[in-house]
Amino acid sequence: MLSERPIRQPGPALPEGEPDGLLLGIDFGGTKMAVAVADAQGRLLARERVPTHADRGARQALERALDLAATLVGGTGGRIVAAGVASPGVIRPDGVDLAPNVPGWDRLRLADAVRSRLGVRAVAVDNDLNAAALAELRLGALRDVDPGLVLGLGTGVAAAVTVGGSVLAGHRGAAGEIGYAVAGPWPGTMLELCFSGRALDGLAGEVGVPGAAPGLVAAAALPGSARDALTARVDELARHVVTCCLLIDPQRVVLVGGVAGSDLVREMLGERLRAALPYPPELMLSSFADDAALFGAVVLAGAAVAGAGDGPLGVDGLPRFAEGVTVEGIAAP
């Protein structure tokens, strides 16, 4: 089952006898954007990633992503029947809330833009961490896991909760927006300003380490000011993740995003969870690396087709992709 509040705009069912067509997935992020095209069975046909250039504003990012999508679809020689879009923030039909990393993103109508530019029949838009959690439920580390927690450590920081095979959306679609949690002594600051890719970029400059966040993490492998600075930030992150775990008692925590790729960050976070929690969950890195939200967008597209009457849903409420096949076209682990 999908998260409770994806914005779907399904079109009419396919005419009788028409081919299954293609599924399009788009993942918008503060640093990068990724586009994938898959066949109706979920087998990946094309994939490409480009920088967001967030400082240039939302409109150019959206237009470049849609141009890339058109190019990839054109290269396959097929036709899109549905698109899934993963975006930061809380998705509304007339805009996006809580997405400050790309100026002007709040004013975009993503489903309308995809429909207009690409002539797609059905569009589903959801939060990027919700989409990542959907990919983990359907194709990755959260299959047969309940409950689960997906922790996104990338340009920003956020979480997604899965319970009973569903992604929890919350009353306003804002479940898991832990980037707004209070960090430090009251009134403190936002957790995202303390621990995120951008926060660690700034911290690297403060301690005089070149190479932004990756340089800071590399320098922190040895004792010194970089290690001390990173430790303090991981301590703050861990306090909030501990609270999330105490609230839902997850069986497994799956990490996604660029910062999550650091062995040191995962090791430090795991040590703190094991020290603080009476029942520590399993902590693991997503097998999808930086593409969990993109694969989730493809699953959203498949569900949008099914919701329009163009294909059967599986027993879990998700589209029936080919048995044992992930959107990468490889055997599921």
XYZ file of C-alpha atoms in Angstrom:
333
model
C 0.000 0.000 0.000
C 1.234 3.500 -0.755
C 1.619 6.295 1.728
C -1.711 7.820 2.583
C -1.407 11.116 0.749
C 0.430 10.906 -2.594
C -1.062 13.363 -5.063
C -2.369 11.245 -7.955
C -3.862 12.463 -11.197
C -4.782 9.289 -13.120
C -5.938 9.466 -16.695
C -8.253 7.106 -18.577
C -7.553 3.417 -18.947
C -5.480 2.329 -21.911
C -7.445 1.484 -25.061
C -7.978 -2.221 -25.616
C -5.025 -3.863 -27.286
C -2.625 -0.961 -26.672
C 0.899 -1.927 -25.458
C 1.697 -1.615 -21.771
C 3.945 1.400 -22.319
C 6.632 2.888 -20.098
C 6.876 4.012 -16.489
C 8.722 7.229 -15.707
C 10.299 8.042 -12.347
C 11.695 11.454 -11.358
C 13.493 12.198 -8.098
C 13.980 15.880 -7.304
C 16.588 16.705 -4.666
C 18.336 19.757 -3.339
C 21.664 18.678 -4.852
C 20.800 16.312 -7.686
C 17.863 15.200 -9.818
C 17.494 11.704 -11.232
C 15.257 10.338 -13.973
C 14.531 6.695 -14.815
C 12.449 4.921 -17.457
C 11.214 1.380 -16.869
C 9.004 -1.030 -18.730
C 5.611 -2.124 -17.400
C 7.235 -4.990 -15.470
C 9.526 -2.584 -13.627
C 12.702 -3.400 -15.560
C 14.913 -0.348 -15.815
C 15.607 0.770 -19.390
C 17.405 4.094 -18.847
C 18.589 6.230 -15.952
C 20.478 9.508 -15.643
C 21.346 12.026 -12.929
C 22.002 15.772 -13.254
C 22.794 18.532 -10.720
C 19.889 20.588 -9.393
C 21.713 23.947 -9.338
C 19.405 24.984 -6.509
C 20.833 28.497 -6.364
C 19.370 29.131 -9.838
C 15.834 28.500 -8.633
C 13.065 25.955 -9.002
C 11.834 26.656 -12.511
C 15.080 25.853 -14.294
C 15.491 22.672 -12.261
C 12.016 21.463 -13.170
C 12.446 22.297 -16.851
C 15.822 20.564 -17.113
C 14.492 17.434 -15.412
C 11.512 17.277 -17.756
C 13.753 17.838 -20.777
C 15.945 14.963 -19.606
C 12.878 12.776 -19.125
C 11.710 13.517 -22.668
C 15.156 12.650 -24.016
C 15.342 9.335 -22.149
C 11.837 8.339 -23.179
C 12.579 9.272 -26.778
C 15.674 7.080 -26.683
C 13.632 4.027 -25.727
C 11.189 4.420 -28.598
C 8.210 3.936 -26.302
C 5.425 5.990 -24.738
C 4.913 6.933 -21.103
C 1.686 5.696 -19.543
C 2.411 6.899 -16.011
C 4.902 8.976 -14.063
C 5.928 8.953 -10.429
C 7.594 11.971 -8.874
C 9.538 12.129 -5.595
C 10.006 15.618 -4.155
C 11.238 17.164 -0.935
C 8.547 18.586 1.328
C 4.849 18.059 1.871
C 3.033 17.716 -1.448
C -0.171 19.672 -2.118
C -2.148 19.817 -5.381
C -1.257 23.515 -5.735
C 2.289 23.547 -4.401
C 4.824 22.111 -1.967
C 5.299 22.935 1.719
C 8.494 22.571 3.764
C 10.933 22.491 0.841
C 13.302 25.423 1.476
C 16.444 24.111 -0.217
C 15.427 25.156 -3.751
C 14.067 28.719 -3.983
C 10.588 28.800 -5.482
C 9.912 25.077 -5.099
C 6.828 25.819 -3.004
C 5.121 27.440 -5.991
C 5.466 24.482 -8.359
C 2.543 22.264 -9.374
C 4.594 19.177 -10.133
C 1.876 16.847 -11.395
C 0.493 19.507 -13.736
C 3.982 20.275 -15.067
C 4.749 16.620 -15.805
C 1.381 16.101 -17.461
C 1.717 19.216 -19.628
C 5.330 18.720 -20.736
C 5.255 14.961 -21.324
C 1.607 14.238 -22.140
C 1.546 11.504 -19.518
C -1.753 9.815 -18.631
C -1.311 9.308 -14.888
C 0.918 11.138 -12.402
C 1.624 10.345 -8.740
C 3.681 12.730 -6.580
C 4.902 11.986 -3.069
C 7.524 13.097 -0.572
C 11.000 11.809 -1.445
C 11.558 9.935 1.832
C 8.107 8.373 1.520
C 9.065 7.260 -1.979
C 12.364 5.858 -0.688
C 10.468 3.946 1.999
C 8.106 2.617 -0.658
C 11.081 1.307 -2.643
C 12.448 -0.368 0.472
C 9.057 -1.954 1.207
C 8.544 -3.260 -2.310
C 12.074 -3.985 -3.479
C 14.591 -3.561 -0.688
C 15.483 -3.850 2.960
C 11.990 -3.438 4.448
C 10.302 -6.365 2.742
C 8.816 -8.541 5.497
C 9.995 -5.970 8.088
C 7.475 -4.326 10.410
C 7.692 -1.645 11.571
C 10.525 0.023 9.707
C 12.249 3.379 9.754
C 13.983 5.007 6.776
C 16.422 7.747 7.720
C 17.453 10.146 4.967
C 20.847 11.783 5.449
C 21.471 13.843 2.351
C 21.200 17.532 1.512
C 18.699 17.636 4.389
C 17.602 15.180 7.052
C 14.223 13.438 7.290
C 12.626 10.116 8.121
C 9.812 7.864 6.956
C 7.925 5.313 9.031
C 6.499 2.080 7.615
C 3.839 0.122 9.492
C 1.869 -2.855 8.215
C 3.273 -2.523 4.701
C 2.276 1.158 4.417
C 4.207 4.398 4.607
C 2.792 6.586 7.359
C 1.875 10.007 5.964
C 0.478 11.761 9.036
C -2.463 14.143 9.335
C -1.039 16.747 6.924
C 1.409 14.509 5.098
C 4.292 15.724 7.267
C 5.127 12.567 9.231
C 8.886 12.133 9.524
C 9.889 15.774 8.992
C 12.481 15.493 11.765
C 14.606 18.189 10.173
C 12.353 20.580 12.110
C 13.101 18.922 15.461
C 14.615 21.223 18.110
C 18.371 20.724 18.432
C 20.386 22.040 21.363
C 19.149 23.904 24.451
C 15.691 25.460 24.126
C 14.697 27.248 21.943
C 17.622 25.757 20.035
C 17.781 25.424 16.266
C 16.447 23.030 13.648
C 18.076 19.598 13.502
C 18.612 20.084 9.749
C 20.786 23.119 10.518
C 22.864 20.918 12.810
C 23.083 17.648 10.893
C 22.591 17.389 7.135
C 24.806 17.499 4.078
C 24.591 21.281 3.967
C 25.154 21.618 7.704
C 28.280 19.469 7.479
C 29.488 21.513 4.508
C 29.341 24.565 6.759
C 30.977 22.728 9.642
C 33.904 21.761 7.416
C 34.514 25.440 6.719
C 34.295 26.277 10.419
C 37.027 23.803 11.351
C 39.156 24.640 8.324
C 38.793 21.332 6.474
C 38.643 21.481 2.651
C 36.246 19.379 0.608
C 32.968 20.261 2.358
C 31.074 17.382 4.045
C 33.053 14.547 2.390
C 36.315 16.218 3.382
C 35.103 16.654 6.954
C 34.111 12.993 7.255
C 37.441 11.877 5.782
C 39.379 14.077 8.208
C 37.286 12.793 11.117
C 38.738 9.315 10.645
C 41.666 10.521 12.779
C 41.595 12.200 16.213
C 41.479 15.977 16.081
C 39.194 18.963 15.644
C 37.301 17.453 12.699
C 36.570 14.268 14.661
C 35.432 16.278 17.700
C 33.167 18.494 15.594
C 31.571 15.581 13.731
C 31.096 13.638 16.976
C 29.107 16.499 18.499
C 26.825 16.645 15.449
C 26.285 12.878 15.372
C 25.483 13.008 19.078
C 22.681 15.483 18.306
C 21.338 13.392 15.435
C 21.438 10.251 17.560
C 19.278 11.814 20.280
C 16.478 12.322 17.792
C 16.854 8.920 16.126
C 16.751 7.298 19.583
C 13.466 9.093 20.257
C 12.043 7.884 16.926
C 13.053 4.321 17.790
C 11.547 4.516 21.270
C 8.296 5.739 19.740
C 7.809 3.050 17.093
C 10.216 0.216 18.113
C 11.370 -0.443 14.528
C 12.653 -3.832 13.497
C 15.131 -2.215 11.118
C 16.460 1.271 10.350
C 17.532 1.811 6.734
C 19.819 4.721 5.876
C 19.634 6.500 2.521
C 21.356 9.569 1.086
C 24.882 10.755 0.420
C 25.909 11.349 4.040
C 24.564 7.913 4.980
C 27.195 6.417 2.693
C 29.915 7.262 5.234
C 31.069 4.177 7.124
C 32.166 6.421 9.986
C 28.811 8.166 10.342
C 26.964 4.824 10.316
C 29.382 3.350 12.843
C 29.038 6.316 15.208
C 25.242 6.356 14.910
C 24.998 2.606 15.466
C 27.161 2.805 18.595
C 24.849 5.420 20.081
C 21.673 3.508 19.272
C 23.052 0.338 20.839
C 24.142 2.239 23.945
C 20.849 4.067 24.489
C 18.075 1.743 23.374
C 16.731 -1.220 25.341
C 15.906 -2.957 22.027
C 18.269 -1.594 19.359
C 17.014 -2.133 15.795
C 19.151 -3.456 13.004
C 20.876 -0.539 11.260
C 21.824 -0.883 7.611
C 22.629 1.109 4.500
C 20.116 0.927 1.659
C 21.180 -1.292 -1.216
C 19.872 1.436 -3.540
C 22.629 3.889 -2.506
C 21.440 7.350 -3.582
C 18.566 6.076 -5.742
C 15.969 4.780 -3.276
C 13.633 7.730 -3.927
C 14.057 7.325 -7.694
C 13.116 3.648 -7.536
C 10.210 4.591 -5.302
C 9.078 7.054 -7.961
C 8.999 4.215 -10.498
C 6.872 2.156 -8.097
C 4.572 5.183 -7.696
C 4.210 5.290 -11.469
C 3.275 1.612 -11.571
C 0.674 2.165 -8.877
C -0.716 5.161 -10.773
C -1.272 2.895 -13.793
C -3.002 0.333 -11.606
C -5.098 3.037 -9.988
C -6.255 4.137 -13.408
C -7.413 0.618 -14.189
C -4.487 -0.182 -16.452
C -3.084 -3.124 -14.529
C -3.621 -5.336 -11.489
C -2.347 -4.534 -8.028
C -0.407 -7.140 -6.097
C -1.549 -8.450 -2.737
C 0.415 -5.659 -1.019
C -1.406 -2.950 -2.954
C 1.546 -2.290 -5.250
C 1.843 -3.023 -8.972
C 2.764 -6.540 -9.996
C 6.250 -6.136 -11.382
C 7.885 -9.189 -12.918
C 8.507 -11.920 -10.364
C 11.905 -11.543 -8.677
C 12.745 -8.409 -10.641
C 13.567 -5.016 -9.194
C 13.438 -1.747 -11.078
C 17.151 -2.254 -11.736
C 16.336 -5.380 -13.693
C 18.317 -7.568 -11.296
C 17.177 -10.395 -9.066
C 15.749 -9.114 -5.817
C 17.997 -9.914 -2.811
